[in-house]
Tab-separated table of C-alpha atoms in Angstrom:
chain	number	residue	atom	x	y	z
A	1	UNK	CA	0.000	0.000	0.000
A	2	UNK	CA	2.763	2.575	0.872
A	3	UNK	CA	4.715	1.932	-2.107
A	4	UNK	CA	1.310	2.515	-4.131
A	5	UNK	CA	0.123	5.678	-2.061
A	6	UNK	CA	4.017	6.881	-2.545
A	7	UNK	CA	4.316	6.537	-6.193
A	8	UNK	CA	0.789	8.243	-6.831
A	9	UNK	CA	1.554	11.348	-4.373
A	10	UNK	CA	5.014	11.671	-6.442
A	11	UNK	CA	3.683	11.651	-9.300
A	12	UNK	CA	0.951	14.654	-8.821
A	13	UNK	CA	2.809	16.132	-5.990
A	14	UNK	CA	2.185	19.638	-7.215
A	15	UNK	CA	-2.143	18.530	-7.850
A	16	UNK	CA	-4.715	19.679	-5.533
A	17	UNK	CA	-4.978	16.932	-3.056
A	18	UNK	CA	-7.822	18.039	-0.143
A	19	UNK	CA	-10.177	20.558	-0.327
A	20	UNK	CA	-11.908	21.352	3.489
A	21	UNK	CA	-15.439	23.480	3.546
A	22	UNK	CA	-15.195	24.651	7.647
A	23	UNK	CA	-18.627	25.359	8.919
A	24	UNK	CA	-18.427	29.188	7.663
A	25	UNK	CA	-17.862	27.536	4.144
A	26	UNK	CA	-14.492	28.903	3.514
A	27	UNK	CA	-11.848	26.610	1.503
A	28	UNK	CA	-8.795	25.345	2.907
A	29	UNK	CA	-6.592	23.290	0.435
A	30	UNK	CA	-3.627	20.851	0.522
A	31	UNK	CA	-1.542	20.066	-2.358
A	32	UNK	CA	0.047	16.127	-2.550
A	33	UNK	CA	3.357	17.565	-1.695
A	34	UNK	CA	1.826	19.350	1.267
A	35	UNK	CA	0.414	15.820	2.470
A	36	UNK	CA	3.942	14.298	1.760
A	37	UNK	CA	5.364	17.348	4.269
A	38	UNK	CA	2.848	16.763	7.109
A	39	UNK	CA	3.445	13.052	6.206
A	40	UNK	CA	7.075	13.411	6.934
A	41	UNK	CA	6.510	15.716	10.661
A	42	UNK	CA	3.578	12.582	11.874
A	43	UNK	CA	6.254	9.953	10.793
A	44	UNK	CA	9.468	11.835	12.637
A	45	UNK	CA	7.047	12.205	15.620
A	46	UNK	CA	5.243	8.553	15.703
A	47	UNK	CA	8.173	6.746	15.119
A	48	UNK	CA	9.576	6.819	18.625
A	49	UNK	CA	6.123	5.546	19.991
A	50	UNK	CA	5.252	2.928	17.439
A	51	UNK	CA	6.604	-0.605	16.878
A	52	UNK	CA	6.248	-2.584	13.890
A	53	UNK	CA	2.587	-3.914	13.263
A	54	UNK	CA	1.096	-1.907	16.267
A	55	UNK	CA	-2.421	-0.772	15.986
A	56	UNK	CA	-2.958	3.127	16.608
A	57	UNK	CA	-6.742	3.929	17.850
A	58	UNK	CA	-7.694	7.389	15.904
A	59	UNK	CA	-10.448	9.412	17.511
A	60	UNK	CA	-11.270	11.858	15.311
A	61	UNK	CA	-13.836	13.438	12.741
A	62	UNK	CA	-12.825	14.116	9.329
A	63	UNK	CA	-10.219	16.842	8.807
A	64	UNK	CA	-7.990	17.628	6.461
A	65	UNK	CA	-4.727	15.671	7.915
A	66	UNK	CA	-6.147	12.545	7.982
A	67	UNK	CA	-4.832	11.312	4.662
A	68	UNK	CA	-1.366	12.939	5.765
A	69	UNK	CA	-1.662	10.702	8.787
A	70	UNK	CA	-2.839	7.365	7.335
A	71	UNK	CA	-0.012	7.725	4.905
A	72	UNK	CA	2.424	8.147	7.358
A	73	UNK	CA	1.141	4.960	9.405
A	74	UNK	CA	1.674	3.160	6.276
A	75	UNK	CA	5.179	4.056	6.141
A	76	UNK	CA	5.451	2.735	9.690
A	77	UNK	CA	3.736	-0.381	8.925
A	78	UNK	CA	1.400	0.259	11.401
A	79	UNK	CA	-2.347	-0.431	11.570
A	80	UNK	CA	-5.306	1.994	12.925
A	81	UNK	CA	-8.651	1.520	13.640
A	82	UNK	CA	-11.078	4.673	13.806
A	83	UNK	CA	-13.259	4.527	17.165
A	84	UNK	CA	-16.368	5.729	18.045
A	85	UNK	CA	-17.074	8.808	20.265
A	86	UNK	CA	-18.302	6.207	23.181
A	87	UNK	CA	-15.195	4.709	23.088
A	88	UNK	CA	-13.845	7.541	25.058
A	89	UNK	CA	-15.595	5.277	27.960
A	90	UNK	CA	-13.128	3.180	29.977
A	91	UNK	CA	-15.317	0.720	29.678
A	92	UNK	CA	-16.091	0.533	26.305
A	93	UNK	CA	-12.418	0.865	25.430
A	94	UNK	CA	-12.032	-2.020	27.361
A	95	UNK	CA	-13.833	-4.001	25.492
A	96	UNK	CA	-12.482	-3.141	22.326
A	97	UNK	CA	-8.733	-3.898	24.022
A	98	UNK	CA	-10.105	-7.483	24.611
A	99	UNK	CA	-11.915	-7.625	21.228
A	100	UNK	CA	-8.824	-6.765	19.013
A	101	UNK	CA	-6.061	-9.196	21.173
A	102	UNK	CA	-3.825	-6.114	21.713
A	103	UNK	CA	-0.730	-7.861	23.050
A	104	UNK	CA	-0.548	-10.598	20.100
A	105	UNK	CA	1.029	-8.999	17.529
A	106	UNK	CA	1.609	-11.060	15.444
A	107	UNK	CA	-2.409	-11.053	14.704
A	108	UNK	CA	-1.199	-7.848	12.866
A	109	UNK	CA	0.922	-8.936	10.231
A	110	UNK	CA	-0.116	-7.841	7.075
A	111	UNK	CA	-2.599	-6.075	8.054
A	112	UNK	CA	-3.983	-2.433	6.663
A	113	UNK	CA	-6.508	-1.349	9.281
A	114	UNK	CA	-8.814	-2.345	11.580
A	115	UNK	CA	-12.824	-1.714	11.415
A	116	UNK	CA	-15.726	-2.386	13.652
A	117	UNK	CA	-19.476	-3.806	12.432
A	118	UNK	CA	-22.003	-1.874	13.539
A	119	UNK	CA	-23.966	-4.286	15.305
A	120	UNK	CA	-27.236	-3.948	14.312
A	121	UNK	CA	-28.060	-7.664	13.169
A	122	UNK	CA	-25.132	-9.203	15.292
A	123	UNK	CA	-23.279	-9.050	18.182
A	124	UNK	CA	-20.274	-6.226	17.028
A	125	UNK	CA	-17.268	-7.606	15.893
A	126	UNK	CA	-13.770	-6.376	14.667
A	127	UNK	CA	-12.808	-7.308	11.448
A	128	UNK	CA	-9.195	-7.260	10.124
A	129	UNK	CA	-8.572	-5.865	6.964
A	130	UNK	CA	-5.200	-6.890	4.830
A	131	UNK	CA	-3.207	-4.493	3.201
A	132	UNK	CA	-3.776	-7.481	-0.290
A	133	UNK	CA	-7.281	-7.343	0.331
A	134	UNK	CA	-7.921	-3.369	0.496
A	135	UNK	CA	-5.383	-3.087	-2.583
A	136	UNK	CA	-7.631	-5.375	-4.097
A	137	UNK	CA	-10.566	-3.772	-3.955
A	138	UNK	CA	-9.139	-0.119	-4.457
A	139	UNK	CA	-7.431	-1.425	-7.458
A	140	UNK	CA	-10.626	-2.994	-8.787
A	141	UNK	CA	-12.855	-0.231	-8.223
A	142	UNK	CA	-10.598	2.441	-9.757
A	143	UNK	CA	-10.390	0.305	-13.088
A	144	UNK	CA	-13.737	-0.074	-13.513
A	145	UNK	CA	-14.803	3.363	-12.201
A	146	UNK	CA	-12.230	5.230	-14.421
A	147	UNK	CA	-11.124	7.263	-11.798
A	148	UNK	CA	-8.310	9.507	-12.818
A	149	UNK	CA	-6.382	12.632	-11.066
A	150	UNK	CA	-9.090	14.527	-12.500
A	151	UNK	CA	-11.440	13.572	-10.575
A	152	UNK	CA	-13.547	14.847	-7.333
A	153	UNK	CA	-14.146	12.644	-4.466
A	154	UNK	CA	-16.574	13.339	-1.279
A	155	UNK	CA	-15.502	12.193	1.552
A	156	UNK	CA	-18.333	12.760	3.474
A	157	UNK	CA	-19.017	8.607	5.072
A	158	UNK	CA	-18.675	8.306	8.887
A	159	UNK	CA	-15.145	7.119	9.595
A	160	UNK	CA	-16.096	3.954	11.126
A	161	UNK	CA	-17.726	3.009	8.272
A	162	UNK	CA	-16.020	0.633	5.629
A	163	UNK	CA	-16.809	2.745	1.981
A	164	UNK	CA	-14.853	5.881	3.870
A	165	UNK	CA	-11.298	3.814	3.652
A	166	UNK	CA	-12.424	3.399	-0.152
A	167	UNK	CA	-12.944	7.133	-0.510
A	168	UNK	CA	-9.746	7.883	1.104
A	169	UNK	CA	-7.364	5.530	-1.085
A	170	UNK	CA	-8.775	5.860	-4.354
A	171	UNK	CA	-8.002	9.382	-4.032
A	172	UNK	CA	-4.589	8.582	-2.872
A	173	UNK	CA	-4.177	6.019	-5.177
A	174	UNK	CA	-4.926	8.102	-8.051
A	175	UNK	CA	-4.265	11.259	-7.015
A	176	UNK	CA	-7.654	12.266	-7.219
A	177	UNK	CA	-9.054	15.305	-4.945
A	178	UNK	CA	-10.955	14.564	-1.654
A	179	UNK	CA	-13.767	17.390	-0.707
A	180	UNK	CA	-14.431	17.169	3.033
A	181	UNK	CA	-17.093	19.340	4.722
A	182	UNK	CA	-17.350	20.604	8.491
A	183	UNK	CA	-20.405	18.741	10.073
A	184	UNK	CA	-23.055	21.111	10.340
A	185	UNK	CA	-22.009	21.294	6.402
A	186	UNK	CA	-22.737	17.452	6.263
A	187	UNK	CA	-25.954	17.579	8.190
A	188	UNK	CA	-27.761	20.393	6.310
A	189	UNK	CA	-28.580	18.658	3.150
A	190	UNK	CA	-29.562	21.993	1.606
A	191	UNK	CA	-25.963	23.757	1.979
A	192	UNK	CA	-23.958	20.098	1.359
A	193	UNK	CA	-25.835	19.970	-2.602
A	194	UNK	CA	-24.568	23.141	-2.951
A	195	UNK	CA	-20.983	22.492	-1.808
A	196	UNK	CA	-20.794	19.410	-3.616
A	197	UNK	CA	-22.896	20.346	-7.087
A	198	UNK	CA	-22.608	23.897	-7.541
A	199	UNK	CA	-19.506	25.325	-5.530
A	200	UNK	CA	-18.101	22.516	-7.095
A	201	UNK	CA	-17.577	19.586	-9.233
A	202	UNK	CA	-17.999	16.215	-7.166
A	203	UNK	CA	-17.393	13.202	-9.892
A	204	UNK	CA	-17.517	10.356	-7.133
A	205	UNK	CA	-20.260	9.748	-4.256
A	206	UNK	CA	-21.287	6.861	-2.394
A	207	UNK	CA	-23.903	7.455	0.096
A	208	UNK	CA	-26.349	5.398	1.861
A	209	UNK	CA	-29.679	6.046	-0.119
A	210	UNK	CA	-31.492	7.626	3.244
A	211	UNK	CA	-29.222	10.345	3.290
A	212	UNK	CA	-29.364	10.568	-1.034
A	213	UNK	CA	-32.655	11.134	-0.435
A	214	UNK	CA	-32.587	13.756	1.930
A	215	UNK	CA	-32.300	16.001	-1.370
A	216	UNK	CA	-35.588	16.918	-3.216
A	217	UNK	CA	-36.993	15.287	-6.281
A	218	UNK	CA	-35.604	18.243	-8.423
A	219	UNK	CA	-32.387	18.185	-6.698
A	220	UNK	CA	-32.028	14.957	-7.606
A	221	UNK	CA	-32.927	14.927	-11.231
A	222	UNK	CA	-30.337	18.120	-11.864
A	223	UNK	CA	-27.582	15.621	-9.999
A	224	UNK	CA	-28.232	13.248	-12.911
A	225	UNK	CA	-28.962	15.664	-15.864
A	226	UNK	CA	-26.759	18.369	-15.328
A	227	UNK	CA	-24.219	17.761	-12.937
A	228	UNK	CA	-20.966	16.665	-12.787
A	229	UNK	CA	-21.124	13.259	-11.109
A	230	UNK	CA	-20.046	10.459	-13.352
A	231	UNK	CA	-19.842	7.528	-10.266
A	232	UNK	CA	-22.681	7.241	-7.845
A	233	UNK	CA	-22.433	4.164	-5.279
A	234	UNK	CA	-25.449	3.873	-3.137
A	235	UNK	CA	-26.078	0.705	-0.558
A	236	UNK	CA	-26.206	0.204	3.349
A	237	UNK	CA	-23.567	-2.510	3.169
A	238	UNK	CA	-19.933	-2.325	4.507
A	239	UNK	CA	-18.234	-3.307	1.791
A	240	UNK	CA	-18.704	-3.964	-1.858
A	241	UNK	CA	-18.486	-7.213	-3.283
A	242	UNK	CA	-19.732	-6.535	-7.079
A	243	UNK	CA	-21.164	-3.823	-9.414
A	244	UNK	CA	-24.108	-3.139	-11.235
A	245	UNK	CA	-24.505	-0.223	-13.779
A	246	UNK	CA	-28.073	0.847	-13.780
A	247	UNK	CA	-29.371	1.760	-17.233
A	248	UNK	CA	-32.959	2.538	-18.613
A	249	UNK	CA	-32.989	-1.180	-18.646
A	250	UNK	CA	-36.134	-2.608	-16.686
A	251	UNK	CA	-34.625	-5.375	-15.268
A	252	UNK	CA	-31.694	-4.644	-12.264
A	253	UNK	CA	-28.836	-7.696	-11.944
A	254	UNK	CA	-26.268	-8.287	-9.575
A	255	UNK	CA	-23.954	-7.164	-11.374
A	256	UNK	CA	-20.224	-8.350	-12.104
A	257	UNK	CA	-18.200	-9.127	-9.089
A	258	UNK	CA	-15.076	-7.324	-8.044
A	259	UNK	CA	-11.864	-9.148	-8.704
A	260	UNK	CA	-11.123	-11.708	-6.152
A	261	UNK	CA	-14.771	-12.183	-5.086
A	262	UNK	CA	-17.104	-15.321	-5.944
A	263	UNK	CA	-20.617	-15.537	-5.264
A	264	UNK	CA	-21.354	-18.529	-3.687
A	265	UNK	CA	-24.840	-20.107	-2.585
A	266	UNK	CA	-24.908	-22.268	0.508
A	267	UNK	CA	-27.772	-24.139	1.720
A	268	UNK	CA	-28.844	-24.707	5.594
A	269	UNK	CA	-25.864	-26.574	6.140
A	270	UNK	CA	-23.676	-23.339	4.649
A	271	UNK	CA	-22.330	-25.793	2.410
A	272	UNK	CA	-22.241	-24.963	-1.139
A	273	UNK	CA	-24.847	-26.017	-3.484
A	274	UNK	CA	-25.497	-25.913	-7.549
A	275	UNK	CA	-29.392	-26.204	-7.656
A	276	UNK	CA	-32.403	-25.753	-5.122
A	277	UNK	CA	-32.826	-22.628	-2.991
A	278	UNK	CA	-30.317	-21.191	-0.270
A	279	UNK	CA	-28.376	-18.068	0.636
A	280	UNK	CA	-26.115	-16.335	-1.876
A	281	UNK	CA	-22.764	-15.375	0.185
A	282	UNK	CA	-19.954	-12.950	-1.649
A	283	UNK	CA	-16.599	-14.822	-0.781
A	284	UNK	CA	-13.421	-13.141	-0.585
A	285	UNK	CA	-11.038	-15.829	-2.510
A	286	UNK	CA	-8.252	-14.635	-0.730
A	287	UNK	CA	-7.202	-12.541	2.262
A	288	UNK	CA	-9.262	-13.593	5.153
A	289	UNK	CA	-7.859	-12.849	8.326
């Protein structure tokens, strides 16, 4: 991942990199070679805390260092995991101590970052992401997507949510732009189309389709007959296992998987089966940690 993120921030060093609407909607920007900079002044600082493989718990909202700081805990070769404001409880940071096995390191080799499931259908887990797997996926999607250094990116999903690590890297990847706003931005869905569709040019945006639809029926239409948006990804899941390009067409499909994935269906006894009825499961072929 490092040697990826390196090469990419090299090559469009002297590119827009981050653009930051505070909550009085004035622009702060970062170049690539200004992330490489603060880069270098987290690394020279971290470095005498950190150990090889060692998981770094980042409390934080978005803000324009964080790709700064994820790049320089690449260089380390250290992991993070983004926590949730309860987390701050002694308790519930307990938990999550106990949950991720913080004294077996060697758990952590190979691995990118760390993310939590929400627990809404389960009891929450922590699942452990490799740096193959991520690469994988970022790879995969930026293929098919077409996403180039010209393009926008929002990265507006909650940071303990999967789809905002794939915001972050295919900009970093590509050395596309990421547009952050302050929160009250984010929450008024009135003064975020405007930031994103007017002020400027967002290309990318994957949203969950409650908050898409927080926008009105004409908003909407002028997002997909006038603006700029060329990749829209909308779904409640974590992760994203295949694609599906939505046409006039009447009839929706799955889609085509992403590279590395299968779809599998398994019957009650999760085994796999070729004919009858059962559950269809998206299977990593490689990766699982």
């Amino acid at each position: 991942m490092y040697k990826h993120i390196s090469a990419s921030i090299n090559k469009h060093r002297n590119n827009d990199a981050i653009m930051l609407y505070n909550e009085n909607q004035q622009l702060q920007k970062l170049k690539y070679k200004d992330v490489e900079s603060l880069s270098n002044v987290f690394f020279e600082n971290l470095k005498y805390i950190s150990e090889d493989s060692i998981c770094f718990g980042l409390l934080m909202r978005h803000n324009i260092l964080i790709p700064s700081l994820i790049f320089s805990l690449q260089r380390l070769n250290c992991l993070f995991i983004f926590l949730d404001e309860n987390q701050r409880n002694p308790n519930e940071s307990s938990k999550l101590l106990n949950k991720l096995g913080i004294n077996e390191n060697q758990i952590y080799k190979d691995i990118n970052y760390i993310i939590q499931t929400s627990g809404t259908t389960d009891i929450q887990k922590v699942v452990r992401v490799g740096h193959n797997c991520i690469k994988s996926n970022i790879i995969c999607l930026k293929n098919r997507l077409n996403i180039t250094a010209e393009d926008v990116i929002y990265f507006g999903t909650c940071l303990t949510f999967d789809p905002s690590m794939i915001e972050l890297y295919l900009a970093l990847f590509s050395g596309a732009k990421l547009l952050l706003v302050d929160k009250k931005i984010g929450e008024n869905p009135r003064h975020l189309y405007n930031i994103l569709f007017k002020t400027n040019s967002v290309t990318f945006l994957q949203m969950c389709p409650s908050t898409f639809f927080q926008w009105s029926f004409s908003e909407i239409e002028s997002i997909f007959q006038n603006s700029s948006l060329k990749s829209l990804l909308l779904g409640e899941l974590s992760c994203w296992a295949f694609l599906a390009e939505i046409t006039e067409a009447q009839e929706i499909n799955l889609g085509c998987v992403l590279d590395d994935t299968v779809f599998e269906i398994k019957g009650d006894n999760s085994q796999k089966i070729m004919e009858g009825e059962g559950e269809l499961f998206a299977v990593r072929t490689e990766y699982v940690i």
